[in-house]
């Protein structure tokens, strides 16, 4: 089986953008990604588009919008995918499967979302479509309420870890200063993140505003090619391993702080890649809420269950630490336009491996991990990326 590789990308700014809709956001990245890869629309054999939507816009059928911006792609097969907050990775993995199956040589992947035009109360309700509504739809504060409950469970078992959550928030905002594409480039510092105030109120349970990712607009794109084609182009970032593992949707059917699906995805990906966690140079992980990143430390193998807070307190995931996590600022600083997030994470990791990350660049980055999850650790995607060329 031919292995597929990333050969190019494009990434819009994330934030409250003037773009009126998803169609225009797709237009920001579709053609630019092909130019970056050094290929033409005629070279593209398939398109996969990740947009969550579920009420953010009346326009569906988003895969057909790509040709509105690049007319030369009008007759290219295009498919829309959705998998909650892992929608972008679902689109990417579908493209990888297409290329590795031998059905085509080159695929274009686009992830996008327009969220900020939707009233805040409606955003919360839309995001609850990524939970088990039969049991969880009435939770206060929308999806933040789901993770507020997760934080409460964690604190009940392992003590109040509010300080460590603030350390994660401060770390990601500090990292985000170096990312010109980030939604919020501001170093809030630990004291602000750790203090409840008018500007940093409690949102749900122990979670403060600085513990929650941003409602953002944005788009990102990747060009995928088979390995032979990739090696003829200017850049190639390969997948030493990639895994998807799901878990039960209702929190009532599982230990809410175990993130068992995430742990299994990481374990299988590391085994496939033949590495330990310490072989990675950096990780882009899904910090939709700071408590998620803390538990993900445990899932990825940086800490034993119940001890992810130690990783934050010891600064292990800061630049210069044992394993830098979210050098891009993560979802906390970079932003979280749902459909774009998984694609964006892979772009950020690929930039590091190719030495194209600008001020974010980590010297000597050779092996990167990416973790993107849908829902509360329901759909779990882990990629281990390496530079091939």
PDB file of N, CA and C in Angstrom, residues 80-163:
ATOM      1  N   UNK A  80     -18.430  15.892   1.663  1.00  0.00           N
ATOM      2  CA  UNK A  80     -18.477  16.578   2.950  1.00  0.00           C
ATOM      3  C   UNK A  80     -18.447  15.556   4.073  1.00  0.00           C
ATOM      4  N   UNK A  81     -17.663  15.823   5.117  1.00  0.00           N
ATOM      5  CA  UNK A  81     -17.618  14.964   6.293  1.00  0.00           C
ATOM      6  C   UNK A  81     -17.874  15.780   7.544  1.00  0.00           C
ATOM      7  N   UNK A  82     -18.444  15.131   8.542  1.00  0.00           N
ATOM      8  CA  UNK A  82     -18.697  15.770   9.843  1.00  0.00           C
ATOM      9  C   UNK A  82     -18.490  14.742  10.941  1.00  0.00           C
ATOM     10  N   UNK A  83     -17.713  15.088  11.951  1.00  0.00           N
ATOM     11  CA  UNK A  83     -17.491  14.196  13.087  1.00  0.00           C
ATOM     12  C   UNK A  83     -17.225  15.037  14.333  1.00  0.00           C
ATOM     13  N   UNK A  84     -18.208  15.915  14.639  1.00  0.00           N
ATOM     14  CA  UNK A  84     -18.111  16.817  15.786  1.00  0.00           C
ATOM     15  C   UNK A  84     -16.821  17.633  15.690  1.00  0.00           C
ATOM     16  N   UNK A  85     -16.140  17.850  16.791  1.00  0.00           N
ATOM     17  CA  UNK A  85     -14.950  18.712  16.778  1.00  0.00           C
ATOM     18  C   UNK A  85     -13.763  18.060  16.094  1.00  0.00           C
ATOM     19  N   UNK A  86     -13.901  16.789  15.706  1.00  0.00           N
ATOM     20  CA  UNK A  86     -12.876  16.100  14.930  1.00  0.00           C
ATOM     21  C   UNK A  86     -13.236  16.075  13.447  1.00  0.00           C
ATOM     22  N   UNK A  87     -14.128  16.944  13.032  1.00  0.00           N
ATOM     23  CA  UNK A  87     -14.551  17.002  11.631  1.00  0.00           C
ATOM     24  C   UNK A  87     -13.376  17.184  10.687  1.00  0.00           C
ATOM     25  N   UNK A  88     -12.447  18.063  11.011  1.00  0.00           N
ATOM     26  CA  UNK A  88     -11.302  18.301  10.146  1.00  0.00           C
ATOM     27  C   UNK A  88     -10.446  17.070   9.972  1.00  0.00           C
ATOM     28  N   UNK A  89     -10.202  16.339  11.055  1.00  0.00           N
ATOM     29  CA  UNK A  89      -9.404  15.120  10.953  1.00  0.00           C
ATOM     30  C   UNK A  89     -10.155  14.028  10.196  1.00  0.00           C
ATOM     31  N   UNK A  90     -11.481  13.994  10.330  1.00  0.00           N
ATOM     32  CA  UNK A  90     -12.276  13.029   9.562  1.00  0.00           C
ATOM     33  C   UNK A  90     -12.101  13.284   8.068  1.00  0.00           C
ATOM     34  N   UNK A  91     -12.117  14.555   7.672  1.00  0.00           N
ATOM     35  CA  UNK A  91     -11.911  14.891   6.261  1.00  0.00           C
ATOM     36  C   UNK A  91     -10.505  14.505   5.813  1.00  0.00           C
ATOM     37  N   UNK A  92      -9.519  14.767   6.660  1.00  0.00           N
ATOM     38  CA  UNK A  92      -8.137  14.426   6.330  1.00  0.00           C
ATOM     39  C   UNK A  92      -7.962  12.923   6.195  1.00  0.00           C
ATOM     40  N   UNK A  93      -8.459  12.147   7.146  1.00  0.00           N
ATOM     41  CA  UNK A  93      -8.262  10.707   7.106  1.00  0.00           C
ATOM     42  C   UNK A  93      -8.993  10.083   5.922  1.00  0.00           C
ATOM     43  N   UNK A  94     -10.128  10.646   5.531  1.00  0.00           N
ATOM     44  CA  UNK A  94     -10.831  10.170   4.345  1.00  0.00           C
ATOM     45  C   UNK A  94      -9.978  10.395   3.100  1.00  0.00           C
ATOM     46  N   UNK A  95      -9.326  11.553   3.016  1.00  0.00           N
ATOM     47  CA  UNK A  95      -8.440  11.840   1.884  1.00  0.00           C
ATOM     48  C   UNK A  95      -7.241  10.895   1.887  1.00  0.00           C
ATOM     49  N   UNK A  96      -6.672  10.642   3.060  1.00  0.00           N
ATOM     50  CA  UNK A  96      -5.550   9.714   3.164  1.00  0.00           C
ATOM     51  C   UNK A  96      -5.957   8.315   2.707  1.00  0.00           C
ATOM     52  N   UNK A  97      -7.143   7.874   3.136  1.00  0.00           N
ATOM     53  CA  UNK A  97      -7.634   6.561   2.718  1.00  0.00           C
ATOM     54  C   UNK A  97      -7.800   6.500   1.202  1.00  0.00           C
ATOM     55  N   UNK A  98      -8.319   7.572   0.616  1.00  0.00           N
ATOM     56  CA  UNK A  98      -8.526   7.631  -0.826  1.00  0.00           C
ATOM     57  C   UNK A  98      -7.201   7.466  -1.570  1.00  0.00           C
ATOM     58  N   UNK A  99      -6.199   8.208  -1.162  1.00  0.00           N
ATOM     59  CA  UNK A  99      -4.906   8.150  -1.839  1.00  0.00           C
ATOM     60  C   UNK A  99      -4.222   6.811  -1.586  1.00  0.00           C
ATOM     61  N   UNK A 100      -4.232   6.342  -0.352  1.00  0.00           N
ATOM     62  CA  UNK A 100      -3.516   5.109  -0.020  1.00  0.00           C
ATOM     63  C   UNK A 100      -4.191   3.875  -0.608  1.00  0.00           C
ATOM     64  N   UNK A 101      -5.468   3.997  -0.950  1.00  0.00           N
ATOM     65  CA  UNK A 101      -6.161   2.876  -1.601  1.00  0.00           C
ATOM     66  C   UNK A 101      -5.777   2.764  -3.072  1.00  0.00           C
ATOM     67  N   UNK A 102      -5.114   3.794  -3.602  1.00  0.00           N
ATOM     68  CA  UNK A 102      -4.723   3.793  -4.997  1.00  0.00           C
ATOM     69  C   UNK A 102      -5.774   4.361  -5.939  1.00  0.00           C
ATOM     70  N   UNK A 103      -6.835   4.932  -5.379  1.00  0.00           N
ATOM     71  CA  UNK A 103      -7.901   5.467  -6.232  1.00  0.00           C
ATOM     72  C   UNK A 103      -7.501   6.787  -6.895  1.00  0.00           C
ATOM     73  N   UNK A 104      -6.492   7.445  -6.368  1.00  0.00           N
ATOM     74  CA  UNK A 104      -6.021   8.696  -6.958  1.00  0.00           C
ATOM     75  C   UNK A 104      -4.677   9.058  -6.371  1.00  0.00           C
ATOM     76  N   UNK A 105      -4.039  10.066  -6.964  1.00  0.00           N
ATOM     77  CA  UNK A 105      -2.704  10.459  -6.516  1.00  0.00           C
ATOM     78  C   UNK A 105      -2.729  11.663  -5.583  1.00  0.00           C
ATOM     79  N   UNK A 106      -3.667  12.577  -5.807  1.00  0.00           N
ATOM     80  CA  UNK A 106      -3.663  13.838  -5.066  1.00  0.00           C
ATOM     81  C   UNK A 106      -5.078  14.152  -4.594  1.00  0.00           C
ATOM     82  N   UNK A 107      -5.179  14.585  -3.342  1.00  0.00           N
ATOM     83  CA  UNK A 107      -6.462  14.986  -2.766  1.00  0.00           C
ATOM     84  C   UNK A 107      -6.311  16.329  -2.055  1.00  0.00           C
ATOM     85  N   UNK A 108      -7.354  17.104  -2.113  1.00  0.00           N
ATOM     86  CA  UNK A 108      -7.410  18.398  -1.430  1.00  0.00           C
ATOM     87  C   UNK A 108      -8.345  18.272  -0.230  1.00  0.00           C
ATOM     88  N   UNK A 109      -7.861  18.671   0.932  1.00  0.00           N
ATOM     89  CA  UNK A 109      -8.635  18.628   2.179  1.00  0.00           C
ATOM     90  C   UNK A 109      -8.873  20.052   2.656  1.00  0.00           C
ATOM     91  N   UNK A 110     -10.114  20.373   2.977  1.00  0.00           N
ATOM     92  CA  UNK A 110     -10.438  21.704   3.495  1.00  0.00           C
ATOM     93  C   UNK A 110     -11.303  21.558   4.738  1.00  0.00           C
ATOM     94  N   UNK A 111     -10.962  22.293   5.775  1.00  0.00           N
ATOM     95  CA  UNK A 111     -11.793  22.393   6.967  1.00  0.00           C
ATOM     96  C   UNK A 111     -12.154  23.838   7.190  1.00  0.00           C
ATOM     97  N   UNK A 112     -13.411  24.117   7.509  1.00  0.00           N
ATOM     98  CA  UNK A 112     -13.839  25.513   7.675  1.00  0.00           C
ATOM     99  C   UNK A 112     -15.043  25.594   8.598  1.00  0.00           C
ATOM    100  N   UNK A 113     -15.212  26.757   9.207  1.00  0.00           N
ATOM    101  CA  UNK A 113     -16.409  27.034  10.015  1.00  0.00           C
ATOM    102  C   UNK A 113     -16.588  28.534  10.172  1.00  0.00           C
ATOM    103  N   UNK A 114     -17.837  28.980  10.079  1.00  0.00           N
ATOM    104  CA  UNK A 114     -18.223  30.362  10.389  1.00  0.00           C
ATOM    105  C   UNK A 114     -19.121  30.297  11.612  1.00  0.00           C
ATOM    106  N   UNK A 115     -18.595  30.765  12.757  1.00  0.00           N
ATOM    107  CA  UNK A 115     -19.302  30.635  14.018  1.00  0.00           C
ATOM    108  C   UNK A 115     -19.736  31.967  14.615  1.00  0.00           C
ATOM    109  N   UNK A 116     -18.973  33.029  14.389  1.00  0.00           N
ATOM    110  CA  UNK A 116     -19.184  34.267  15.144  1.00  0.00           C
ATOM    111  C   UNK A 116     -20.421  35.043  14.718  1.00  0.00           C
ATOM    112  N   UNK A 117     -21.019  34.688  13.575  1.00  0.00           N
ATOM    113  CA  UNK A 117     -22.247  35.361  13.153  1.00  0.00           C
ATOM    114  C   UNK A 117     -23.472  34.818  13.869  1.00  0.00           C
ATOM    115  N   UNK A 118     -23.304  33.752  14.618  1.00  0.00           N
ATOM    116  CA  UNK A 118     -24.400  33.107  15.341  1.00  0.00           C
ATOM    117  C   UNK A 118     -24.465  33.642  16.768  1.00  0.00           C
ATOM    118  N   UNK A 119     -25.646  34.034  17.267  1.00  0.00           N
ATOM    119  CA  UNK A 119     -25.760  34.511  18.653  1.00  0.00           C
ATOM    120  C   UNK A 119     -25.199  33.506  19.648  1.00  0.00           C
ATOM    121  N   UNK A 120     -24.586  34.022  20.699  1.00  0.00           N
ATOM    122  CA  UNK A 120     -23.874  33.179  21.664  1.00  0.00           C
ATOM    123  C   UNK A 120     -24.739  32.056  22.213  1.00  0.00           C
ATOM    124  N   UNK A 121     -25.982  32.354  22.560  1.00  0.00           N
ATOM    125  CA  UNK A 121     -26.867  31.321  23.121  1.00  0.00           C
ATOM    126  C   UNK A 121     -27.103  30.198  22.123  1.00  0.00           C
ATOM    127  N   UNK A 122     -27.214  30.549  20.851  1.00  0.00           N
ATOM    128  CA  UNK A 122     -27.426  29.535  19.821  1.00  0.00           C
ATOM    129  C   UNK A 122     -26.169  28.708  19.600  1.00  0.00           C
ATOM    130  N   UNK A 123     -24.990  29.349  19.723  1.00  0.00           N
ATOM    131  CA  UNK A 123     -23.733  28.605  19.581  1.00  0.00           C
ATOM    132  C   UNK A 123     -23.689  27.475  20.600  1.00  0.00           C
ATOM    133  N   UNK A 124     -24.023  27.781  21.847  1.00  0.00           N
ATOM    134  CA  UNK A 124     -24.010  26.763  22.891  1.00  0.00           C
ATOM    135  C   UNK A 124     -24.933  25.605  22.579  1.00  0.00           C
ATOM    136  N   UNK A 125     -26.113  25.906  22.069  1.00  0.00           N
ATOM    137  CA  UNK A 125     -27.070  24.847  21.756  1.00  0.00           C
ATOM    138  C   UNK A 125     -26.604  24.015  20.570  1.00  0.00           C
ATOM    139  N   UNK A 126     -26.028  24.670  19.570  1.00  0.00           N
ATOM    140  CA  UNK A 126     -25.517  23.936  18.413  1.00  0.00           C
ATOM    141  C   UNK A 126     -24.408  22.977  18.831  1.00  0.00           C
ATOM    142  N   UNK A 127     -23.512  23.441  19.683  1.00  0.00           N
ATOM    143  CA  UNK A 127     -22.399  22.591  20.098  1.00  0.00           C
ATOM    144  C   UNK A 127     -22.868  21.392  20.918  1.00  0.00           C
ATOM    145  N   UNK A 128     -24.019  21.516  21.560  1.00  0.00           N
ATOM    146  CA  UNK A 128     -24.548  20.383  22.324  1.00  0.00           C
ATOM    147  C   UNK A 128     -24.993  19.238  21.425  1.00  0.00           C
ATOM    148  N   UNK A 129     -25.054  19.471  20.113  1.00  0.00           N
ATOM    149  CA  UNK A 129     -25.329  18.349  19.217  1.00  0.00           C
ATOM    150  C   UNK A 129     -24.176  17.358  19.212  1.00  0.00           C
ATOM    151  N   UNK A 130     -23.035  17.730  19.785  1.00  0.00           N
ATOM    152  CA  UNK A 130     -21.888  16.825  19.885  1.00  0.00           C
ATOM    153  C   UNK A 130     -21.881  16.062  21.205  1.00  0.00           C
ATOM    154  N   UNK A 131     -22.959  16.152  21.967  1.00  0.00           N
ATOM    155  CA  UNK A 131     -23.089  15.352  23.184  1.00  0.00           C
ATOM    156  C   UNK A 131     -24.291  14.420  23.019  1.00  0.00           C
ATOM    157  N   UNK A 132     -24.557  13.625  24.030  1.00  0.00           N
ATOM    158  CA  UNK A 132     -25.721  12.721  23.997  1.00  0.00           C
ATOM    159  C   UNK A 132     -26.926  13.478  24.537  1.00  0.00           C
ATOM    160  N   UNK A 133     -27.680  14.066  23.625  1.00  0.00           N
ATOM    161  CA  UNK A 133     -28.724  15.005  24.026  1.00  0.00           C
ATOM    162  C   UNK A 133     -29.802  14.370  24.896  1.00  0.00           C
ATOM    163  N   UNK A 134     -30.037  13.082  24.756  1.00  0.00           N
ATOM    164  CA  UNK A 134     -31.057  12.434  25.582  1.00  0.00           C
ATOM    165  C   UNK A 134     -30.753  12.580  27.074  1.00  0.00           C
ATOM    166  N   UNK A 135     -29.467  12.685  27.400  1.00  0.00           N
ATOM    167  CA  UNK A 135     -29.071  12.784  28.805  1.00  0.00           C
ATOM    168  C   UNK A 135     -28.403  14.108  29.149  1.00  0.00           C
ATOM    169  N   UNK A 136     -27.822  14.786  28.167  1.00  0.00           N
ATOM    170  CA  UNK A 136     -26.933  15.905  28.473  1.00  0.00           C
ATOM    171  C   UNK A 136     -27.377  17.239  27.895  1.00  0.00           C
ATOM    172  N   UNK A 137     -28.520  17.269  27.218  1.00  0.00           N
ATOM    173  CA  UNK A 137     -28.919  18.498  26.521  1.00  0.00           C
ATOM    174  C   UNK A 137     -29.299  19.633  27.464  1.00  0.00           C
ATOM    175  N   UNK A 138     -29.697  19.316  28.686  1.00  0.00           N
ATOM    176  CA  UNK A 138     -30.160  20.355  29.610  1.00  0.00           C
ATOM    177  C   UNK A 138     -29.056  20.903  30.503  1.00  0.00           C
ATOM    178  N   UNK A 139     -27.824  20.474  30.262  1.00  0.00           N
ATOM    179  CA  UNK A 139     -26.726  20.963  31.088  1.00  0.00           C
ATOM    180  C   UNK A 139     -26.572  22.475  30.895  1.00  0.00           C
ATOM    181  N   UNK A 140     -26.315  23.166  31.992  1.00  0.00           N
ATOM    182  CA  UNK A 140     -26.123  24.621  31.915  1.00  0.00           C
ATOM    183  C   UNK A 140     -24.812  24.947  31.181  1.00  0.00           C
ATOM    184  N   UNK A 141     -24.816  26.060  30.458  1.00  0.00           N
ATOM    185  CA  UNK A 141     -23.620  26.611  29.801  1.00  0.00           C
ATOM    186  C   UNK A 141     -23.162  25.793  28.606  1.00  0.00           C
ATOM    187  N   UNK A 142     -24.067  25.030  28.012  1.00  0.00           N
ATOM    188  CA  UNK A 142     -23.737  24.336  26.782  1.00  0.00           C
ATOM    189  C   UNK A 142     -22.599  23.355  26.956  1.00  0.00           C
ATOM    190  N   UNK A 143     -21.708  23.274  25.943  1.00  0.00           N
ATOM    191  CA  UNK A 143     -20.639  22.290  25.989  1.00  0.00           C
ATOM    192  C   UNK A 143     -19.638  22.608  27.088  1.00  0.00           C
ATOM    193  N   UNK A 144     -19.512  23.883  27.442  1.00  0.00           N
ATOM    194  CA  UNK A 144     -18.670  24.216  28.593  1.00  0.00           C
ATOM    195  C   UNK A 144     -19.191  23.528  29.847  1.00  0.00           C
ATOM    196  N   UNK A 145     -20.513  23.377  29.928  1.00  0.00           N
ATOM    197  CA  UNK A 145     -21.089  22.681  31.068  1.00  0.00           C
ATOM    198  C   UNK A 145     -20.694  21.215  31.109  1.00  0.00           C
ATOM    199  N   UNK A 146     -20.588  20.586  29.936  1.00  0.00           N
ATOM    200  CA  UNK A 146     -20.140  19.190  29.875  1.00  0.00           C
ATOM    201  C   UNK A 146     -18.735  19.070  30.453  1.00  0.00           C
ATOM    202  N   UNK A 147     -17.840  19.959  30.017  1.00  0.00           N
ATOM    203  CA  UNK A 147     -16.463  19.888  30.514  1.00  0.00           C
ATOM    204  C   UNK A 147     -16.343  20.448  31.928  1.00  0.00           C
ATOM    205  N   UNK A 148     -17.284  21.302  32.337  1.00  0.00           N
ATOM    206  CA  UNK A 148     -17.330  21.720  33.724  1.00  0.00           C
ATOM    207  C   UNK A 148     -17.598  20.522  34.630  1.00  0.00           C
ATOM    208  N   UNK A 149     -18.483  19.647  34.186  1.00  0.00           N
ATOM    209  CA  UNK A 149     -18.757  18.426  34.951  1.00  0.00           C
ATOM    210  C   UNK A 149     -17.540  17.510  34.978  1.00  0.00           C
ATOM    211  N   UNK A 150     -16.858  17.414  33.845  1.00  0.00           N
ATOM    212  CA  UNK A 150     -15.650  16.593  33.791  1.00  0.00           C
ATOM    213  C   UNK A 150     -14.608  17.135  34.773  1.00  0.00           C
ATOM    214  N   UNK A 151     -14.435  18.451  34.811  1.00  0.00           N
ATOM    215  CA  UNK A 151     -13.499  19.058  35.749  1.00  0.00           C
ATOM    216  C   UNK A 151     -13.897  18.774  37.195  1.00  0.00           C
ATOM    217  N   UNK A 152     -15.188  18.855  37.490  1.00  0.00           N
ATOM    218  CA  UNK A 152     -15.648  18.565  38.845  1.00  0.00           C
ATOM    219  C   UNK A 152     -15.320  17.132  39.242  1.00  0.00           C
ATOM    220  N   UNK A 153     -15.545  16.190  38.322  1.00  0.00           N
ATOM    221  CA  UNK A 153     -15.216  14.787  38.604  1.00  0.00           C
ATOM    222  C   UNK A 153     -13.717  14.636  38.874  1.00  0.00           C
ATOM    223  N   UNK A 154     -12.906  15.305  38.069  1.00  0.00           N
ATOM    224  CA  UNK A 154     -11.456  15.208  38.242  1.00  0.00           C
ATOM    225  C   UNK A 154     -11.049  15.772  39.601  1.00  0.00           C
ATOM    226  N   UNK A 155     -11.595  16.915  39.965  1.00  0.00           N
ATOM    227  CA  UNK A 155     -11.240  17.551  41.237  1.00  0.00           C
ATOM    228  C   UNK A 155     -11.690  16.695  42.425  1.00  0.00           C
ATOM    229  N   UNK A 156     -12.827  16.057  42.290  1.00  0.00           N
ATOM    230  CA  UNK A 156     -13.322  15.212  43.378  1.00  0.00           C
ATOM    231  C   UNK A 156     -12.364  14.061  43.659  1.00  0.00           C
ATOM    232  N   UNK A 157     -11.742  13.539  42.613  1.00  0.00           N
ATOM    233  CA  UNK A 157     -10.840  12.397  42.794  1.00  0.00           C
ATOM    234  C   UNK A 157      -9.408  12.800  43.077  1.00  0.00           C
ATOM    235  N   UNK A 158      -8.986  13.913  42.501  1.00  0.00           N
ATOM    236  CA  UNK A 158      -7.558  14.240  42.522  1.00  0.00           C
ATOM    237  C   UNK A 158      -7.254  15.614  43.102  1.00  0.00           C
ATOM    238  N   UNK A 159      -8.218  16.218  43.759  1.00  0.00           N
ATOM    239  CA  UNK A 159      -7.992  17.513  44.380  1.00  0.00           C
ATOM    240  C   UNK A 159      -8.266  18.668  43.440  1.00  0.00           C
ATOM    241  N   UNK A 160      -8.422  19.850  44.013  1.00  0.00           N
ATOM    242  CA  UNK A 160      -8.690  21.060  43.232  1.00  0.00           C
ATOM    243  C   UNK A 160      -7.447  21.400  42.409  1.00  0.00           C
ATOM    244  N   UNK A 161      -7.595  21.360  41.108  1.00  0.00           N
ATOM    245  CA  UNK A 161      -6.469  21.616  40.208  1.00  0.00           C
ATOM    246  C   UNK A 161      -6.692  22.879  39.389  1.00  0.00           C
ATOM    247  N   UNK A 162      -7.393  23.832  39.975  1.00  0.00           N
ATOM    248  CA  UNK A 162      -7.660  25.089  39.282  1.00  0.00           C
ATOM    249  C   UNK A 162      -6.368  25.804  38.905  1.00  0.00           C
ATOM    250  N   UNK A 163      -5.382  25.764  39.775  1.00  0.00           N
ATOM    251  CA  UNK A 163      -4.117  26.436  39.475  1.00  0.00           C
ATOM    252  C   UNK A 163      -3.445  25.820  38.251  1.00  0.00           C
TER     253      UNK A 163
END
